[in-house]
mmCIF file of C-alpha atoms in Angstrom:
data_model
loop_
_atom_site.group_PDB
_atom_site.id
_atom_site.type_symbol
_atom_site.label_atom_id
_atom_site.label_comp_id
_atom_site.label_asym_id
_atom_site.label_seq_id
_atom_site.Cartn_x
_atom_site.Cartn_y
_atom_site.Cartn_z
ATOM 1 C CA UNK A 18 99.391 302.040 221.191
ATOM 2 C CA UNK A 19 100.041 300.574 217.741
ATOM 3 C CA UNK A 20 103.566 299.800 216.712
ATOM 4 C CA UNK A 21 104.788 301.713 213.670
ATOM 5 C CA UNK A 22 104.260 300.121 210.290
ATOM 6 C CA UNK A 23 107.586 299.035 208.802
ATOM 7 C CA UNK A 24 108.742 301.097 205.850
ATOM 8 C CA UNK A 25 108.961 298.010 203.655
ATOM 9 C CA UNK A 26 105.951 295.745 203.350
ATOM 10 C CA UNK A 27 105.883 292.757 201.007
ATOM 11 C CA UNK A 28 102.748 291.098 199.696
ATOM 12 C CA UNK A 29 103.575 287.761 198.118
ATOM 13 C CA UNK A 30 101.409 285.338 196.135
ATOM 14 C CA UNK A 31 102.772 282.061 194.792
ATOM 15 C CA UNK A 32 100.888 278.773 194.634
ATOM 16 C CA UNK A 33 104.148 276.887 195.187
ATOM 17 C CA UNK A 34 104.564 277.025 198.970
ATOM 18 C CA UNK A 35 108.315 276.339 198.954
ATOM 19 C CA UNK A 36 109.116 279.317 196.732
ATOM 20 C CA UNK A 37 106.936 281.569 198.863
ATOM 21 C CA UNK A 38 108.715 280.442 202.013
ATOM 22 C CA UNK A 39 112.145 281.130 200.495
ATOM 23 C CA UNK A 40 111.133 284.643 199.435
ATOM 24 C CA UNK A 41 109.526 285.287 202.823
ATOM 25 C CA UNK A 42 112.725 284.310 204.690
ATOM 26 C CA UNK A 43 114.853 286.568 202.483
ATOM 27 C CA UNK A 44 112.432 289.490 202.880
ATOM 28 C CA UNK A 45 112.255 289.121 206.662
ATOM 29 C CA UNK A 46 116.072 289.193 206.869
ATOM 30 C CA UNK A 47 115.989 292.420 204.845
ATOM 31 C CA UNK A 48 113.615 294.003 207.356
ATOM 32 C CA UNK A 49 110.313 293.624 205.495
ATOM 33 C CA UNK A 50 107.030 292.800 207.096
ATOM 34 C CA UNK A 51 105.511 290.033 204.948
ATOM 35 C CA UNK A 52 101.968 289.090 203.990
ATOM 36 C CA UNK A 53 102.017 285.778 202.136
ATOM 37 C CA UNK A 54 99.420 283.631 200.408
ATOM 38 C CA UNK A 55 99.117 280.858 197.852
ATOM 39 C CA UNK A 56 95.768 282.053 196.479
ATOM 40 C CA UNK A 57 95.031 285.084 194.292
ATOM 41 C CA UNK A 58 91.688 285.703 196.033
ATOM 42 C CA UNK A 59 93.477 285.904 199.411
ATOM 43 C CA UNK A 60 96.048 288.248 197.819
ATOM 44 C CA UNK A 61 93.198 290.565 196.827
ATOM 45 C CA UNK A 62 91.736 290.460 200.338
ATOM 46 C CA UNK A 63 95.131 291.172 201.941
ATOM 47 C CA UNK A 64 96.095 294.002 199.583
ATOM 48 C CA UNK A 65 94.518 296.869 201.542
ATOM 49 C CA UNK A 66 95.471 295.628 205.005
ATOM 50 C CA UNK A 67 99.068 294.862 203.993
ATOM 51 C CA UNK A 68 99.456 298.158 202.070
ATOM 52 C CA UNK A 69 102.497 296.747 200.242
ATOM 53 C CA UNK A 70 105.518 298.704 199.150
ATOM 54 C CA UNK A 71 106.659 295.608 197.238
ATOM 55 C CA UNK A 72 104.713 292.779 195.597
ATOM 56 C CA UNK A 73 105.987 289.396 194.441
ATOM 57 C CA UNK A 74 103.523 287.938 191.983
ATOM 58 C CA UNK A 75 103.603 284.478 190.422
ATOM 59 C CA UNK A 76 102.270 284.520 186.873
ATOM 60 C CA UNK A 77 100.818 281.010 186.617
ATOM 61 C CA UNK A 78 98.381 279.948 189.338
ATOM 62 C CA UNK A 79 95.323 277.676 189.229
ATOM 63 C CA UNK A 80 92.642 280.084 190.460
ATOM 64 C CA UNK A 81 93.618 283.225 188.531
ATOM 65 C CA UNK A 82 96.710 284.118 186.559
ATOM 66 C CA UNK A 83 99.151 286.893 187.259
ATOM 67 C CA UNK A 84 98.000 288.985 184.300
ATOM 68 C CA UNK A 85 94.532 289.202 185.848
ATOM 69 C CA UNK A 86 96.077 290.262 189.164
ATOM 70 C CA UNK A 87 98.203 292.880 187.406
ATOM 71 C CA UNK A 88 95.054 294.289 185.794
ATOM 72 C CA UNK A 89 93.355 294.279 189.201
ATOM 73 C CA UNK A 90 96.340 296.153 190.714
ATOM 74 C CA UNK A 91 96.294 298.698 187.866
ATOM 75 C CA UNK A 92 92.600 299.391 188.518
ATOM 76 C CA UNK A 93 93.508 300.206 192.115
ATOM 77 C CA UNK A 94 96.333 302.556 191.157
ATOM 78 C CA UNK A 95 98.957 300.355 192.816
ATOM 79 C CA UNK A 96 102.288 302.152 193.351
ATOM 80 C CA UNK A 97 104.203 299.207 194.858
ATOM 81 C CA UNK A 98 107.346 297.823 193.276
ATOM 82 C CA UNK A 99 106.290 294.591 191.572
ATOM 83 C CA UNK A 100 108.462 291.540 191.014
ATOM 84 C CA UNK A 101 106.995 289.072 188.519
ATOM 85 C CA UNK A 102 108.021 285.420 188.838
ATOM 86 C CA UNK A 103 107.305 282.449 186.616
ATOM 87 C CA UNK A 104 108.341 278.830 186.494
ATOM 88 C CA UNK A 105 107.449 278.591 182.842
ATOM 89 C CA UNK A 106 108.721 280.503 179.850
ATOM 90 C CA UNK A 107 110.811 283.555 180.826
ATOM 91 C CA UNK A 108 109.228 285.428 177.906
ATOM 92 C CA UNK A 109 105.902 285.247 179.758
ATOM 93 C CA UNK A 110 107.359 287.336 182.572
ATOM 94 C CA UNK A 111 108.734 289.885 180.117
ATOM 95 C CA UNK A 112 105.354 290.139 178.373
ATOM 96 C CA UNK A 113 103.677 290.652 181.761
ATOM 97 C CA UNK A 114 106.222 293.349 182.601
ATOM 98 C CA UNK A 115 105.484 295.229 179.381
ATOM 99 C CA UNK A 116 101.718 294.946 179.858
ATOM 100 C CA UNK A 117 101.973 296.104 183.470
ATOM 101 C CA UNK A 118 104.110 299.112 182.550
ATOM 102 C CA UNK A 119 101.570 300.157 179.909
ATOM 103 C CA UNK A 120 98.960 300.167 182.700
ATOM 104 C CA UNK A 121 101.067 302.389 184.968
ATOM 105 C CA UNK A 122 102.432 299.645 187.219
ATOM 106 C CA UNK A 123 106.035 299.621 188.445
ATOM 107 C CA UNK A 124 107.422 296.179 187.586
ATOM 108 C CA UNK A 125 111.016 296.385 188.753
ATOM 109 C CA UNK A 126 112.096 292.844 187.859
ATOM 110 C CA UNK A 127 111.161 289.475 186.481
ATOM 111 C CA UNK A 128 112.486 286.225 187.917
ATOM 112 C CA UNK A 129 112.406 282.745 186.459
ATOM 113 C CA UNK A 130 112.105 279.715 188.721
ATOM 114 C CA UNK A 131 114.307 278.342 190.014
ATOM 115 C CA UNK A 132 115.873 281.591 191.171
ATOM 116 C CA UNK A 133 118.890 282.294 193.316
ATOM 117 C CA UNK A 134 118.709 283.720 196.820
ATOM 118 C CA UNK A 135 121.144 286.457 195.791
ATOM 119 C CA UNK A 136 118.885 287.491 192.888
ATOM 120 C CA UNK A 137 115.879 287.836 195.204
ATOM 121 C CA UNK A 138 117.954 289.722 197.763
ATOM 122 C CA UNK A 139 119.222 292.162 195.110
ATOM 123 C CA UNK A 140 115.755 292.793 193.684
ATOM 124 C CA UNK A 141 114.137 293.338 197.082
ATOM 125 C CA UNK A 142 116.895 295.815 197.915
ATOM 126 C CA UNK A 143 115.879 298.088 194.994
#
């Protein structure tokens, strides 16, 4: 018999391992099940099996950028709450948020690195 799927499932992609680990620890303490990767291609492979209710998406990654992943999510009709993070210009996150919203995605927050644990906790509690 399969165990029930938790109500809150997080899919996280960030090429900076340390940031991903911090977000994972916070999410687990909040009762999320977590699927985590550092590669956008792995994120795409995990999307259907994870069936996320929440997504944390880094905007700048070597293999593919976050805008491309947002477009990919829009094509799939993603309904998850999306948190956009960036270690670069905070305006980049805001631009991504606007573009995502125009494609029907639900970007609930943008975070700039470094971020506080309390900020992540508050956003994941939305």
